[in-house]
Coordinates of C-alpha atoms in Angstrom, one line a residue:
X1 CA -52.1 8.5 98.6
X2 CA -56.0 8.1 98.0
X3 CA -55.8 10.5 95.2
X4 CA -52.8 8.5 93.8
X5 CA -54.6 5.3 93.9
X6 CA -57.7 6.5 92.8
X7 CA -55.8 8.4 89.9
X8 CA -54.0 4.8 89.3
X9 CA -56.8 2.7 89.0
X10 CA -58.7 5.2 86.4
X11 CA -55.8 4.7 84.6
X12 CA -56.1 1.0 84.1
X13 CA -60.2 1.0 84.1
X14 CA -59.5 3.5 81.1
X15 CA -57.0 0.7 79.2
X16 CA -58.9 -2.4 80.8
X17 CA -56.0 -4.0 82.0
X18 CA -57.7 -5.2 84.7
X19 CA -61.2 -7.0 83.1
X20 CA -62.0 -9.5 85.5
X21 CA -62.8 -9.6 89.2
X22 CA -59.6 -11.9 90.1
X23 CA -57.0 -9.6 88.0
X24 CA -58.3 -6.7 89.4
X25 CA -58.0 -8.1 93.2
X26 CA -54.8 -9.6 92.4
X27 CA -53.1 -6.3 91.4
X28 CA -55.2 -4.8 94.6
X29 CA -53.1 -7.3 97.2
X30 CA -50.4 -5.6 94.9
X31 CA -50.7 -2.2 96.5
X32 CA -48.9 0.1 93.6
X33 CA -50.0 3.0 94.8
X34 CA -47.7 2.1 98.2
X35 CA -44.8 0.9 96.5
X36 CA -44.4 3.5 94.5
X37 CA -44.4 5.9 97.1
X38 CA -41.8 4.4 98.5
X39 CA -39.4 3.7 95.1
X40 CA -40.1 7.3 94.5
X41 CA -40.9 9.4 97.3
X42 CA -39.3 12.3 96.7
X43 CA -41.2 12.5 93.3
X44 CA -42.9 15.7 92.3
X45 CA -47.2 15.7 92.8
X46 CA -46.9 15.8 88.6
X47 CA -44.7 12.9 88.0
X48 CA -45.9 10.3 90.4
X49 CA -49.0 9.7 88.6
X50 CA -47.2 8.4 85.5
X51 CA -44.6 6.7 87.6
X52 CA -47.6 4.8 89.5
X53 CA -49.1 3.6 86.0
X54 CA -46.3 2.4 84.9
X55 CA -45.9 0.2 88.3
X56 CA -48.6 -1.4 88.0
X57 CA -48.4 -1.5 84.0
X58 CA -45.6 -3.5 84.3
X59 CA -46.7 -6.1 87.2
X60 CA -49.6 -6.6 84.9
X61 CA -47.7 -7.5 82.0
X62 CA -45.1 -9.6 84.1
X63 CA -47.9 -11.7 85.7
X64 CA -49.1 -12.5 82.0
X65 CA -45.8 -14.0 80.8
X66 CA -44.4 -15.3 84.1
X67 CA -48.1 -16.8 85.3
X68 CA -50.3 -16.8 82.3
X69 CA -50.6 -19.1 78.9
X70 CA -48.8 -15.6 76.7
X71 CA -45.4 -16.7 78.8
X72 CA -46.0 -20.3 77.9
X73 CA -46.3 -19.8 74.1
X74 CA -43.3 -18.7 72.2
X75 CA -45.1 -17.2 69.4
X76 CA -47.6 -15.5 71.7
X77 CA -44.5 -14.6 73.8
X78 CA -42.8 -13.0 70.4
X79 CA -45.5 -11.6 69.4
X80 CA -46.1 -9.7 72.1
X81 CA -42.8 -8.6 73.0
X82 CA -42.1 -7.1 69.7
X83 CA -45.7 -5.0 69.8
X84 CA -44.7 -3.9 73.1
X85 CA -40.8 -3.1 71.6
X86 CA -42.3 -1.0 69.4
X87 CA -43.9 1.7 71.5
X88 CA -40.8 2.6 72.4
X89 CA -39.6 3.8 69.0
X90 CA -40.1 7.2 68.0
X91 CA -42.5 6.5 65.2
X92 CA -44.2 3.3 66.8
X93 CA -46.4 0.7 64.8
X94 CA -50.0 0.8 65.6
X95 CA -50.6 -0.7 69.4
X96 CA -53.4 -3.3 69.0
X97 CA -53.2 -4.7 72.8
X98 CA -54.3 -2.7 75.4
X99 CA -50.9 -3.4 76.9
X100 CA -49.3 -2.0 74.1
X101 CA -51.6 0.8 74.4
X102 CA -51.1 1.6 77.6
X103 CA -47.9 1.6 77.3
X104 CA -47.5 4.1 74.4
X105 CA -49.4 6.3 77.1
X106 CA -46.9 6.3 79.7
X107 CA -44.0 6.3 77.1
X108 CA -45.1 9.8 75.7
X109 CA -45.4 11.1 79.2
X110 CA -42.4 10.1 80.7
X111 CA -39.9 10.9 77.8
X112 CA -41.3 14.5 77.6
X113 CA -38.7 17.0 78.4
X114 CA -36.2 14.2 78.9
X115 CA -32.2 14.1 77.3
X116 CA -31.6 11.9 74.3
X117 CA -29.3 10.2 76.6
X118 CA -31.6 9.4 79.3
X119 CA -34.3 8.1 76.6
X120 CA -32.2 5.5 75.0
X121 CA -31.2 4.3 78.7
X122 CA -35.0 3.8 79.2
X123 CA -35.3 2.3 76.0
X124 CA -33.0 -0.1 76.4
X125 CA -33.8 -1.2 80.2
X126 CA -37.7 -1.7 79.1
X127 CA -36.6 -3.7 76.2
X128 CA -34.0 -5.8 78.0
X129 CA -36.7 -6.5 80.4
X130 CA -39.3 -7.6 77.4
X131 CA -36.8 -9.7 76.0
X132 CA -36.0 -11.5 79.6
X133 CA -39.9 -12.3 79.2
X134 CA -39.8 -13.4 75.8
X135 CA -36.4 -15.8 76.5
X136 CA -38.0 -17.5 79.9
X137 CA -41.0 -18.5 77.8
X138 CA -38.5 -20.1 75.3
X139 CA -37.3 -21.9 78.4
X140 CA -41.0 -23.1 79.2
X141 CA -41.3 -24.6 75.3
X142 CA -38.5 -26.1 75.6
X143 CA -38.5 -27.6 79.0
X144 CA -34.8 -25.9 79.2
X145 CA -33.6 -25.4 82.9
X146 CA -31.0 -22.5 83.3
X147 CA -27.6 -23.1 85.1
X148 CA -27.9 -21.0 88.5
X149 CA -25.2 -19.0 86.4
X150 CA -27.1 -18.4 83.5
X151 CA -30.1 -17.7 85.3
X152 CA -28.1 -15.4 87.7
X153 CA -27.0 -13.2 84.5
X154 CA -30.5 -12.6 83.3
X155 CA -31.9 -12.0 85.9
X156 CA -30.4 -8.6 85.8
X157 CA -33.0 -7.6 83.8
X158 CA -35.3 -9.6 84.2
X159 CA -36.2 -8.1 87.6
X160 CA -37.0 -5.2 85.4
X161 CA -34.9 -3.0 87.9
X162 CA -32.8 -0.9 85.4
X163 CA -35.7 0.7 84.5
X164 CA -37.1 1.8 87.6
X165 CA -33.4 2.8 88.6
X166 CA -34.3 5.1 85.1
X167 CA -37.4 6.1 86.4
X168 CA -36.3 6.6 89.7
X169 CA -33.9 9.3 88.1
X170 CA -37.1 10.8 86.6
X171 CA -38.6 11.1 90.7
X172 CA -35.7 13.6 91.6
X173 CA -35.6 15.7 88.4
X174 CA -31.9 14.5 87.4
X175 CA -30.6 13.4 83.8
X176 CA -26.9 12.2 84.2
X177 CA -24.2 13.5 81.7
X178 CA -23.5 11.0 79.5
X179 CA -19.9 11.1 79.8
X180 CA -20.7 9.8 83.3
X181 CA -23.9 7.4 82.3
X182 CA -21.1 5.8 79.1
X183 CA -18.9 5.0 82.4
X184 CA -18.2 1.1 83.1
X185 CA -18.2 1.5 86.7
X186 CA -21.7 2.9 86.7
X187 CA -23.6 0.6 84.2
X188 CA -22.1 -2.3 86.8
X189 CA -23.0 -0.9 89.8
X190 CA -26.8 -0.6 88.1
X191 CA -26.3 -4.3 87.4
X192 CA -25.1 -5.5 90.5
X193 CA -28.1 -3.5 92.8
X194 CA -30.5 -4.7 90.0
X195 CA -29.0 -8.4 90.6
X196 CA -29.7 -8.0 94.3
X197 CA -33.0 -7.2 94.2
X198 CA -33.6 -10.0 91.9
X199 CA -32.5 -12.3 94.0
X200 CA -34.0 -11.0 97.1
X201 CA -37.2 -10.9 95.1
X202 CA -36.5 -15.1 94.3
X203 CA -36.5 -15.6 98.0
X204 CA -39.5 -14.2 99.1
X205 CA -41.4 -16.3 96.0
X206 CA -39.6 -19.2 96.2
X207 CA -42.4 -21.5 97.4
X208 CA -45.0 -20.1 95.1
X209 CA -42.5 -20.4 92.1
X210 CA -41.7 -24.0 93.1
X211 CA -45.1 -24.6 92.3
X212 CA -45.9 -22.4 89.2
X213 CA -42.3 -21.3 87.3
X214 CA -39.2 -23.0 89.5
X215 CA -36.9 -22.7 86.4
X216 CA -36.7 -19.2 87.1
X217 CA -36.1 -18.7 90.5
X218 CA -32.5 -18.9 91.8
X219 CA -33.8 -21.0 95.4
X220 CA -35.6 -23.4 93.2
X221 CA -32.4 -23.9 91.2
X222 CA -29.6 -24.4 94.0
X223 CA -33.1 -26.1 95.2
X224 CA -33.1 -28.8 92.1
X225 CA -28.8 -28.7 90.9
X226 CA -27.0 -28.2 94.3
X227 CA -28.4 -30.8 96.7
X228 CA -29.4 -28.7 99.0
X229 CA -32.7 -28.5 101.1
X230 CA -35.1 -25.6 100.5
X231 CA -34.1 -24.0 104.2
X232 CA -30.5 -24.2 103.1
X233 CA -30.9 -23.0 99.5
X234 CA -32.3 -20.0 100.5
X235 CA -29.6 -19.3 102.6
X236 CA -27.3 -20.1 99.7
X237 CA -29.3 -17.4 97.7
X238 CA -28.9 -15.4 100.4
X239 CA -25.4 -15.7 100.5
X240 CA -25.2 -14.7 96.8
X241 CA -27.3 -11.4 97.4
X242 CA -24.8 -10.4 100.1
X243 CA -21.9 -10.8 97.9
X244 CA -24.2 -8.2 95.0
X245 CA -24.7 -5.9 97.2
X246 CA -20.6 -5.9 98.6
X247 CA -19.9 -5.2 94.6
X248 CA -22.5 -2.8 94.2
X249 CA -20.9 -0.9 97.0
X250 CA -17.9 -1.4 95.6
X251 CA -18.8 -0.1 92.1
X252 CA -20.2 3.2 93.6
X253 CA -16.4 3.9 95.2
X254 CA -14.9 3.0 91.8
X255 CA -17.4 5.7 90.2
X256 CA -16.2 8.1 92.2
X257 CA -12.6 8.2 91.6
X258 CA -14.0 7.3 87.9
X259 CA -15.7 10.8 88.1
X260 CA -12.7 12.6 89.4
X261 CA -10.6 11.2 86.0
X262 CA -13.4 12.6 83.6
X263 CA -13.4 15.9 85.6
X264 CA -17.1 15.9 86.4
X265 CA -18.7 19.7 86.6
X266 CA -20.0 19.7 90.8
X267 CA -23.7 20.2 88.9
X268 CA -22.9 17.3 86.8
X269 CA -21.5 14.7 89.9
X270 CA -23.9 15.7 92.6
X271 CA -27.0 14.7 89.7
X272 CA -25.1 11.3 89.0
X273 CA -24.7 11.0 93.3
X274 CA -28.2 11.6 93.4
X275 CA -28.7 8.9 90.6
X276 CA -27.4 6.6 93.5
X277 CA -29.3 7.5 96.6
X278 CA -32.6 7.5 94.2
X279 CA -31.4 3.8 93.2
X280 CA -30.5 2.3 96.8
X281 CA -34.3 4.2 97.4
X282 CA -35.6 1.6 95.0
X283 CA -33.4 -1.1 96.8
X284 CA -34.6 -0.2 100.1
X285 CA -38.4 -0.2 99.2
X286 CA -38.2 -3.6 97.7
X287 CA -36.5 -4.7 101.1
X288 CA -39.9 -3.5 102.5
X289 CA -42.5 -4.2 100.3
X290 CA -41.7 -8.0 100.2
X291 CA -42.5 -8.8 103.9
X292 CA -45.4 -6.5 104.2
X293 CA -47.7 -7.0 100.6
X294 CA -49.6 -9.4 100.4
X295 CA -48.7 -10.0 96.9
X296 CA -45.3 -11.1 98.3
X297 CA -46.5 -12.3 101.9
X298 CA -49.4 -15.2 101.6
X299 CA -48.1 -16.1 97.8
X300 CA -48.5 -19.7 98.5
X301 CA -52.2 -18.9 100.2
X302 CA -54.1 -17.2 96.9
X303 CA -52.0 -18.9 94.2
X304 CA -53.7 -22.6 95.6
X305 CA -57.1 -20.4 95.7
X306 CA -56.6 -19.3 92.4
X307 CA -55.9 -22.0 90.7
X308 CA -58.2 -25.6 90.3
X309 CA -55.3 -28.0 89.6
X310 CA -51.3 -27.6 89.5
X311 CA -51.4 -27.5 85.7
X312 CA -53.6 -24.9 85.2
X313 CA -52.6 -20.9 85.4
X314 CA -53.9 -18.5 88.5
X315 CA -57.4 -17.6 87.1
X316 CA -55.8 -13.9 87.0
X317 CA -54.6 -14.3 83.7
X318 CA -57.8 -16.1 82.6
X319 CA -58.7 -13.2 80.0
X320 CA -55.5 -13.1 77.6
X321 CA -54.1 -9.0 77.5
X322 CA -52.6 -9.8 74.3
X323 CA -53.6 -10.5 70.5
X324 CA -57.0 -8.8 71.5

């Protein structure tokens, strides 16, 4: 683990993602180097580093739309969104941020020696996720409040969990056929776990987003719409995370029998039933990691430290990542 984390934070000095003394303790209370021990731990000594970077890439760039002025800005918001989009391409336009930068680096790494299939999958899931961040600060501009429907359905992706469920597939060495990735059954039962976690994620944060975001954050919004108190709305959300996780399960069962129809090689099911225990992994390790970081555990605590009124961002995204 110490060579992990040390190997981590070289990683970010090296793209200065991390340039002030509040960023850099805010994604230390973040502990990547744990949490992605346990999304991936049965990843190979060579793998984990990149897996680790990306981690903590990605916390980075979520706390500078979700908390920070870029996620408050539409144009910023665009702007960044569509750099980032673009290291994903094969040919990618110049990276001027250093999160675009960084990035490109773990991009080249991670797609090395990976199927066409599995590349688009990753493609897709990153930029879904970009696009979730680019659509809540539209939200923001526009004082717009999502429907706890509407909100529901993005947040899918924007947990960002379809792409650690990719990545996850990267920690145990399989790449799925893609008769059996094309498969309804299976792109649902991503959905439904990715859902879960979302929503677990919006309990746990609840009172910190009431103060900074609560627009997106399923409690706050049975919260505001439903007429509910804040005890009983999270047991609402709650309720709704049960009922993901009974259609995840669900969805597993149906890919099964929807393997048997497509005639799966044994080689070719036993990777996409691997595919599975590596994504309930991730599942699991979020269940963890929310009581016991203190990223997650004294939220409320460090975002009034961090801020010197209610209107003003957490003094972590003081120094802008983007259109540097």
């Amino acid at each position: 683990m110490s060579a992990t984390a040390a190997g981590v934070w070289a990683w970010v000095d090296s793209f200065e993602l991390t340039p002030t003394d509040s960023s850099r303790k805010h994604l230390e209370r973040t502990e990547t180097p744990w949490i992605a021990s346990l999304f991936y731990p049965q990843a190979a000594p060579h793998v984990l580093p990149v897996l680790t970077q990306h981690l903590a890439w990605a916390f980075i760039v979520d706390d500078q739309f979700d908390d920070g002025p870029v996620g408050r800005d539409v144009a910023q918001a665009t702007a960044a969104v569509t750099e980032l989009r673009a290291q994903l391409e094969t040919t990618p336009t110049r990276a001027r941020s250093r999160p675009a930068r960084a990035l490109r680096d773990i991009w080249t790494r991670a797609v090395a020696r990976r199927s066409r299939g599995w590349i688009e999958q990753f493609s897709t899931s990153t930029g879904e996720w970009l696009d979730s961040l680019r659509l809540d600060a539209e939200d923001r501009r526009h004082d717009y409040r999502p429907t706890i429907a509407e909100y529901r359905r993005r947040r899918r992706y924007g947990s960002g969990m379809p792409m650690f469920f990719d990545l996850a597939e990267l920690s145990v060495g399989v790449d799925v056929d893609p008769r059996l990735r094309a498969l309804p059954e299976f792109s649902r039962a991503r959905l439904w776990l990715a859902e879960w976690i979302g929503l677990h994620n919006d309990i746990y944060m609840a009172r910190k987003d009431l103060e900074i975001d609560p627009a997106h954050n399923a409690v706050c919004i049975v919260h505001r719409t439903g007429g509910l108190s804040l005890e009983q709305s999270l047991v609402a959300v709650s309720d709704m995370a049960d009922h993901c996780m009974r259609r995840y399960l669900e969805c597993e069962r149906e890919c099964r029998s929807a393997f048997d129809a497509t005639a799966a090689s044994a080689r070719d099911r036993a990777d996409a039933e691997q595919c599975f225990v590596s994504y309930r992994q991730v599942c699991r390790a979020c269940f963890d990691i929310e009581g016991r970081t203190q990223r997650y555990r004294n939220a409320s605590d460090y975002l009034a430290a961090a801020r010197h009124s209610r209107d003003e961002a957490p003094d972590w995204t003081a120094q802008r990542l983007f259109g540097d």
